[in-house]
Tab-separated table of C-alpha atoms in Angstrom:
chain	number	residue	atom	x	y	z
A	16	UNK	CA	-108.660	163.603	-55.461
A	17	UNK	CA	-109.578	161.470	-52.513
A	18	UNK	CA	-106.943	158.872	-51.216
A	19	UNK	CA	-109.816	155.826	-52.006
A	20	UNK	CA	-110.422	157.339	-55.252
A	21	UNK	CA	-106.831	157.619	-55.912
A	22	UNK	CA	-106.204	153.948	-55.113
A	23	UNK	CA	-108.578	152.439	-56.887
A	24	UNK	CA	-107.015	152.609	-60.026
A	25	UNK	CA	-103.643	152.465	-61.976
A	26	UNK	CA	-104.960	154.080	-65.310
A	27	UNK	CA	-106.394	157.560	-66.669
A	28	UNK	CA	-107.824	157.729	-69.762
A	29	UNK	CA	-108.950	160.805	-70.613
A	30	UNK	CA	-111.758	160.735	-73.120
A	31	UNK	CA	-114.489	158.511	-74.298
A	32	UNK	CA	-114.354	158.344	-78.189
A	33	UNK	CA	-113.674	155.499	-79.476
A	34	UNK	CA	-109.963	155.787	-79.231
A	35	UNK	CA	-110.310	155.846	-75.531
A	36	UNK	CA	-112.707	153.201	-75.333
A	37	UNK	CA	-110.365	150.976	-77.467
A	38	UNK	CA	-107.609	152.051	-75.567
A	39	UNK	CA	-109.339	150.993	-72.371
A	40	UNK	CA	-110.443	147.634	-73.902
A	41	UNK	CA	-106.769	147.046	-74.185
A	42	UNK	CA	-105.795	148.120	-70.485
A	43	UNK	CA	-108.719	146.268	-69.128
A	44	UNK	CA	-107.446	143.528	-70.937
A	45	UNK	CA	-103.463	144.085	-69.701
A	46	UNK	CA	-105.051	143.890	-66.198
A	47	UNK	CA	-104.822	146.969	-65.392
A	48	UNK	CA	-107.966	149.610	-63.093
A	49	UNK	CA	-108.651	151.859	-65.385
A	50	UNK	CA	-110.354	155.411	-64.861
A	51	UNK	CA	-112.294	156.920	-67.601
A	52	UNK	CA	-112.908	160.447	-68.177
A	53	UNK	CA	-114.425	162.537	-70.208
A	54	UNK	CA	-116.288	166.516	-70.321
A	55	UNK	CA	-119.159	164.839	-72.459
A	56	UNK	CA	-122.025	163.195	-70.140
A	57	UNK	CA	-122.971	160.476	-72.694
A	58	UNK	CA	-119.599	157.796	-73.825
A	59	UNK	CA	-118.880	157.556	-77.328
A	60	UNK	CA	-117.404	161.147	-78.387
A	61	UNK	CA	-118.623	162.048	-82.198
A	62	UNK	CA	-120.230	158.171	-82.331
A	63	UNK	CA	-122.971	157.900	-79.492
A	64	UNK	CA	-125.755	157.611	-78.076
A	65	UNK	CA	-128.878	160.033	-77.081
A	66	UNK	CA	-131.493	159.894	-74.864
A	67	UNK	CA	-134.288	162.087	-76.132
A	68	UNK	CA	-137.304	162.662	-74.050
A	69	UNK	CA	-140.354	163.639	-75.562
A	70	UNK	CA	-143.050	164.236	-73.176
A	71	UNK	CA	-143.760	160.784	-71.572
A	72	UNK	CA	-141.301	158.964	-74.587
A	73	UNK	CA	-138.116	158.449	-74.182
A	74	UNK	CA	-135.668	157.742	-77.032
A	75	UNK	CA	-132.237	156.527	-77.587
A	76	UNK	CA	-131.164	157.638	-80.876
A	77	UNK	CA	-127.742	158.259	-82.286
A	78	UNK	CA	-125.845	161.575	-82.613
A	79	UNK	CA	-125.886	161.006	-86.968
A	80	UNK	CA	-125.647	157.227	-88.943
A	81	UNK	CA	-121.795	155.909	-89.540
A	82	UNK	CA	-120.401	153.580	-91.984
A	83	UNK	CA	-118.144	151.380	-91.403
A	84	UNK	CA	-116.470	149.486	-94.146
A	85	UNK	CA	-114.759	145.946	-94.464
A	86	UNK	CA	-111.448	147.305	-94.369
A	87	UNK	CA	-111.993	147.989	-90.539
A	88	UNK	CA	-110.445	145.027	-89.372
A	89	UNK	CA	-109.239	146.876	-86.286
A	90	UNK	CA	-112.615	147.995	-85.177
A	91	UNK	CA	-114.664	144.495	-86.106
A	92	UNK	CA	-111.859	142.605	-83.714
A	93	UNK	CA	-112.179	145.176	-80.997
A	94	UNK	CA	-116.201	144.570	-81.496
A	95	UNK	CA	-115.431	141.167	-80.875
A	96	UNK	CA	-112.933	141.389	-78.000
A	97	UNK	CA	-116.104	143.313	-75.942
A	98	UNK	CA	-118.450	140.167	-76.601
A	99	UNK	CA	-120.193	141.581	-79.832
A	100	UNK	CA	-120.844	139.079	-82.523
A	101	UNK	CA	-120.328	140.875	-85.246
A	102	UNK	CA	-123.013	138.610	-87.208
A	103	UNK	CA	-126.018	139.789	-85.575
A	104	UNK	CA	-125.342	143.313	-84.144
A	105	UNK	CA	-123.875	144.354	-87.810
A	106	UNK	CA	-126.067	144.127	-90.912
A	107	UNK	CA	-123.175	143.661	-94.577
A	108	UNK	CA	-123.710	144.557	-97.604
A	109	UNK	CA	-121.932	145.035	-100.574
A	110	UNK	CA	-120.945	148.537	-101.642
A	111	UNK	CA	-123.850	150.223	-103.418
A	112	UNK	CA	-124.201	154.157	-103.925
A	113	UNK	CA	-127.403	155.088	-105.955
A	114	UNK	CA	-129.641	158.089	-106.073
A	115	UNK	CA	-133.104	159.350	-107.250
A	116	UNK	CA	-130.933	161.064	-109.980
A	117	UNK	CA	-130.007	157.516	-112.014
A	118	UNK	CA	-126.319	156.857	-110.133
A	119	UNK	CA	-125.832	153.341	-109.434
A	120	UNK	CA	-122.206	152.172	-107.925
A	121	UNK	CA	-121.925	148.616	-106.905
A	122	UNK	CA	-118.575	146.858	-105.958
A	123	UNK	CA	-118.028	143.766	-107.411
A	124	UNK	CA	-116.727	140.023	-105.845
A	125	UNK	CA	-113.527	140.058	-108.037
A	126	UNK	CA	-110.216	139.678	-106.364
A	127	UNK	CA	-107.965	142.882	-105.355
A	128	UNK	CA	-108.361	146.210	-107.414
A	129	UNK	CA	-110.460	143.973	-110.283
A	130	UNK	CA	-113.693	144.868	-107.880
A	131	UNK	CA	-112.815	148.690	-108.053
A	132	UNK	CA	-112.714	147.974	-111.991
A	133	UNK	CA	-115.993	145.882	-112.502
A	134	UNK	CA	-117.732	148.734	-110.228
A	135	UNK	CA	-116.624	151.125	-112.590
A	136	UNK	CA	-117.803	149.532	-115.396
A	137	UNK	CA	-120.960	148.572	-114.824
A	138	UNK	CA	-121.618	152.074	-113.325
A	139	UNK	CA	-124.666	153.799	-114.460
A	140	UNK	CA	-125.545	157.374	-113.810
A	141	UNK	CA	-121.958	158.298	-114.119
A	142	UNK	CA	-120.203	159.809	-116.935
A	143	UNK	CA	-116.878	158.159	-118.819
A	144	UNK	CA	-115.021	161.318	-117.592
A	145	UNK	CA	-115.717	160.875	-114.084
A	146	UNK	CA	-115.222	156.965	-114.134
A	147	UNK	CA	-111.517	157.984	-115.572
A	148	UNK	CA	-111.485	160.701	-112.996
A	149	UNK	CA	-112.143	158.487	-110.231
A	150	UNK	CA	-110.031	155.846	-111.399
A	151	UNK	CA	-106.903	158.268	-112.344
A	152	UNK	CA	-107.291	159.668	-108.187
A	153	UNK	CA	-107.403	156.075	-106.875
A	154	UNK	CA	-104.501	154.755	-108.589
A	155	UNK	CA	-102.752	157.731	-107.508
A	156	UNK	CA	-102.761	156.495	-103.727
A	157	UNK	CA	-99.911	156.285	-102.050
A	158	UNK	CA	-98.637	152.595	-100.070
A	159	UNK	CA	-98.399	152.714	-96.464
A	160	UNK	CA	-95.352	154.690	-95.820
A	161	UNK	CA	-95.321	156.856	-98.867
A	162	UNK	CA	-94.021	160.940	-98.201
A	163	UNK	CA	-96.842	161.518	-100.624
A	164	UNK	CA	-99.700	161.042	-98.461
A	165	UNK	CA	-101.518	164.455	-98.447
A	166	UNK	CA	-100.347	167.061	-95.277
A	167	UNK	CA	-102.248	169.581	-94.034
A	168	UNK	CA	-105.352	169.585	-96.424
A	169	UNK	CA	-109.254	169.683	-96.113
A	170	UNK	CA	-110.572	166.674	-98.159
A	171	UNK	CA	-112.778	169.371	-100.073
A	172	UNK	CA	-109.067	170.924	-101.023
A	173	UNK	CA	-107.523	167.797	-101.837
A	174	UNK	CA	-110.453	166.949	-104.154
A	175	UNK	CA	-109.636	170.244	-105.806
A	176	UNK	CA	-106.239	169.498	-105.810
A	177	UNK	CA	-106.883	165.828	-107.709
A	178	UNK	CA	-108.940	167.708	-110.428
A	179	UNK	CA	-111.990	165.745	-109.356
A	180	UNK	CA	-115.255	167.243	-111.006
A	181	UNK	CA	-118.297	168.952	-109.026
A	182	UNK	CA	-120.645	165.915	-110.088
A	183	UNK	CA	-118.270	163.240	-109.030
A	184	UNK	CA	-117.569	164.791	-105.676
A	185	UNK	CA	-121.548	165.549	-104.945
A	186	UNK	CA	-122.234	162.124	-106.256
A	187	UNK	CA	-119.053	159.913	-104.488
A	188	UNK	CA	-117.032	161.432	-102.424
A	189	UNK	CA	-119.103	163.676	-100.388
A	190	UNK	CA	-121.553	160.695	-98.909
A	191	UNK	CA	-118.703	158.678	-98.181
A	192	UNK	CA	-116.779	161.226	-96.328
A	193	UNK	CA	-119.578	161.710	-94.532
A	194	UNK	CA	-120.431	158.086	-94.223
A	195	UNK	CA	-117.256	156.940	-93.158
A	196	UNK	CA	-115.190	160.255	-91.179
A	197	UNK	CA	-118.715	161.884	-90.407
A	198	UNK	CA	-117.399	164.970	-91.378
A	199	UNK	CA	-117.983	167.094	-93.876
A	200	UNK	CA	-115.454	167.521	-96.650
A	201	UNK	CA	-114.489	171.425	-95.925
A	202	UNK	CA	-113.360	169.497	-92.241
A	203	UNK	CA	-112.232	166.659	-92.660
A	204	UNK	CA	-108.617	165.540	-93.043
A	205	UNK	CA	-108.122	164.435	-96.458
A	206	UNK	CA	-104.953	162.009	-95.298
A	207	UNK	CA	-107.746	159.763	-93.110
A	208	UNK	CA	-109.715	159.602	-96.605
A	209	UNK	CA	-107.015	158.847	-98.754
A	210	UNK	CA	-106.426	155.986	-96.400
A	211	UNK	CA	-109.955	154.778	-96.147
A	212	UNK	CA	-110.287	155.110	-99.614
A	213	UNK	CA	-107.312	152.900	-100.247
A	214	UNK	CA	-107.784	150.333	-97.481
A	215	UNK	CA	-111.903	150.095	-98.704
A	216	UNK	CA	-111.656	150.281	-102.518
A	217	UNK	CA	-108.656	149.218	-103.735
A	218	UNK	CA	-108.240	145.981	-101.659
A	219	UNK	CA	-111.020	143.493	-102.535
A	220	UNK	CA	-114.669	142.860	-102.505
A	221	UNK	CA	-115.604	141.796	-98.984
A	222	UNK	CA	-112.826	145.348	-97.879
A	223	UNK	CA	-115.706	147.784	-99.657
A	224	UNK	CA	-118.632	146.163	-98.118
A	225	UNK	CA	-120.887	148.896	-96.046
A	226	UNK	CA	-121.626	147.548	-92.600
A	227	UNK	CA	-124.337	148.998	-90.666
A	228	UNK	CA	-125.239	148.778	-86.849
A	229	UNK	CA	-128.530	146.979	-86.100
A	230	UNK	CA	-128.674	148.568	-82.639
A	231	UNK	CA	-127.152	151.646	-81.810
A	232	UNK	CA	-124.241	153.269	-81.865
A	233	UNK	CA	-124.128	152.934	-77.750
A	234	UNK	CA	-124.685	149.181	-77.375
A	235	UNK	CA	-122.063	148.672	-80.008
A	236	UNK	CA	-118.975	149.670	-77.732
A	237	UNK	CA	-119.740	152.482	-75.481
A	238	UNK	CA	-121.636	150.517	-73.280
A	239	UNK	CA	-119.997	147.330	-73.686
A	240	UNK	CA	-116.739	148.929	-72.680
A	241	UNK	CA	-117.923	150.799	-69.470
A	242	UNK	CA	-118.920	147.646	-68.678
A	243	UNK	CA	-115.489	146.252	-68.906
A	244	UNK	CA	-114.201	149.132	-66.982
A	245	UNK	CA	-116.566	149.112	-64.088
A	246	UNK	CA	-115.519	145.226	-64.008
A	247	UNK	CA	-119.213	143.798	-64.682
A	248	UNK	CA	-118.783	143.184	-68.281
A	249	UNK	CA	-117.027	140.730	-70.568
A	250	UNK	CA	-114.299	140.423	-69.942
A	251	UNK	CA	-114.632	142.396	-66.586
A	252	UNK	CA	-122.999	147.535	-67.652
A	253	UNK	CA	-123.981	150.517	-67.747
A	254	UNK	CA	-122.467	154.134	-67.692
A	255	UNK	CA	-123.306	156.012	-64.840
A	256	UNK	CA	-123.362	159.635	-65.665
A	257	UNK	CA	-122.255	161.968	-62.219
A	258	UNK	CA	-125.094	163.832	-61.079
A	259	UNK	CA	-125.916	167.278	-62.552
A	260	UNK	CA	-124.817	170.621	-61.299
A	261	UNK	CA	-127.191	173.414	-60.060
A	262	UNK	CA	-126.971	174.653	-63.542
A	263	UNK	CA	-128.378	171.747	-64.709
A	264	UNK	CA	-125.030	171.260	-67.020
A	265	UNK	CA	-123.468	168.023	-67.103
A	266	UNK	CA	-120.746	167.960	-64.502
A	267	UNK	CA	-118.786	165.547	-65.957
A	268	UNK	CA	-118.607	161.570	-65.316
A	269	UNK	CA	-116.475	158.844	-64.323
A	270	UNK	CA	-116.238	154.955	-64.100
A	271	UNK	CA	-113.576	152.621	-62.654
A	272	UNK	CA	-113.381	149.042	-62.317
A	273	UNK	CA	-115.017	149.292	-58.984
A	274	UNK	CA	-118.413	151.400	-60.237
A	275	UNK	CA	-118.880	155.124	-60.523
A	276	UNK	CA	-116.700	157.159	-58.073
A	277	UNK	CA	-116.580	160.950	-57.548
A	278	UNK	CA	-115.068	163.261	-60.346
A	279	UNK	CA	-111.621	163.621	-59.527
A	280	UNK	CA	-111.476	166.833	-61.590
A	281	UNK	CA	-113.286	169.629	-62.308
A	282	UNK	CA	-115.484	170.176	-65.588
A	283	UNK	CA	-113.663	173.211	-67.297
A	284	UNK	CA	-110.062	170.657	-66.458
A	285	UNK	CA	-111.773	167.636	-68.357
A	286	UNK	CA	-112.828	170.351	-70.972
A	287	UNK	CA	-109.441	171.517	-71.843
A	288	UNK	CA	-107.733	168.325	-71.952
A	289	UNK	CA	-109.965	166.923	-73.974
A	290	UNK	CA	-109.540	170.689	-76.160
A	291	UNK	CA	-105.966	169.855	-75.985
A	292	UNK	CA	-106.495	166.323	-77.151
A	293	UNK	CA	-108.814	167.580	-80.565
A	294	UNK	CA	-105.563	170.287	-81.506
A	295	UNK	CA	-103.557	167.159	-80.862
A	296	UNK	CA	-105.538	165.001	-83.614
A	297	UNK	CA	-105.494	167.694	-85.575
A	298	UNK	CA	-101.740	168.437	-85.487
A	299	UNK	CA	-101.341	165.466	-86.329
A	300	UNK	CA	-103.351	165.348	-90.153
A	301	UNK	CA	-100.748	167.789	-90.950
């Protein structure tokens, strides 16, 4: 690492999900120069950005849709803390699951877990058994600090596990795992879905409301937040992506709060921390 590069800032975060990009909201914030890496070329991690060229077109387009829900307080005040205003870069709308096959699922405006029950109610599409099904597994969510959270399981397994049937989980649960962890059940960790179930469903109307990006997924907070970093954004724009290697691969990029500076490590380095960081995550649904 050169001594200029070295100086420039007080910070490394390594990786540009949107953990690290909250994380350096927050430093950025605390006043601190903050240096951003990541093995990926584009910001964003599992949540970003594309740009697809198709002969003389060029597209941005985003790496699969996400859902966020109501319940996301954390996320809509970071959104806000970058300069987004949440009214017109987010389109809201009450909860609402149908399909070609007659399912209709639409969260009510009643108070606390009364919405879960009206939704349930006036379901169509949806058999008594799997309303009481659905209903039986909700209730069955643990509060915040509970031991009984599940460890170690595949939401797929834990679905098992509640005695939820095929239909229901085809019908429900699969779209919004997907939705909401963009994962597919057999992956994901079924102790993130318990809790987005139970921060989304069971805590009021306006907490299940889908909410929808109107741009993409990079103008949201990737870009917002290099911005930020590089020190030409709110409240310090664009990512600057080092230059490919002779391979053509991506050889990794950086920002700081004064611009785009050399990589201070090499790609295969950046790769395995950020390796290191995914077994980390994952240790840690267990």
């Amino acid at each position: 690492m050169s001594p200029d590069l070295e100086n420039a800032f007080d910070t490394a975060v390594i990786g540009a999900g949107w953990a690290g990009l909250a994380a350096c909201v927050g430093l950025v914030e605390a006043g601190h120069r903050v240096l951003l890496l990541d093995a990926a070329p584009q910001a964003g991690g599992r949540a970003r950005t594309l740009l697809i060229e198709m002969g003389e077109t060029h597209l941005r387009l985003d790496n699969g849709q996400h859902l966020l829900m109501g319940a996301y307080g954390s996320v809509l005040s970071l959104l806000n803390r970058i300069g987004i205003d949440t009214q017109t870069h987010l389109h809201r709308e009450r909860l609402n699951l149908s399909s070609v096959d007659g399912l209709k699922l639409q969260a009510g405006r009643l108070p606390g877990q009364l919405s879960l029950v009206s939704a349930l109610l006036t379901a169509q599409g949806l058999p008594w058994s799997a309303r009481l099904s659905m209903a039986r597994m909700l209730m069955q969510l643990p509060a915040d600090h509970d031991s009984s959270w599940p460890q170690g399981l595949t939401v797929s397994a834990w679905l098992r596990q509640m005695q939820q049937p095929a239909g229901l989980v085809d019908a429900i649960w699969r779209p919004l795992c997907v939705g909401a962890l963009n994962t597919e059940p057999d992956q994901a960790c079924a102790r993130s879905f318990a809790r987005v179930l139970r921060d989304s469903l069971l805590s009021g109307a306006r907490a299940s409301d889908m909410i929808l990006p109107v741009a993409t997924l990079g103008e949201l907070l990737p870009e917002p937040t290099l911005a930020m970093v590089a020190g030409t954004g709110r409240p310090r724009a664009a990512q600057n992506p080092l230059p490919r290697t002779a391979s053509g691969r991506a050889s990794g990029w950086v920002d700081s709060h004064d611009g785009p500076q050399p990589n201070p490590c090499q790609t295969h380095r950046a790769r395995r921390l950020a390796a290191q960081r995914r077994a980390s995550a994952q240790a840690s649904c267990r």
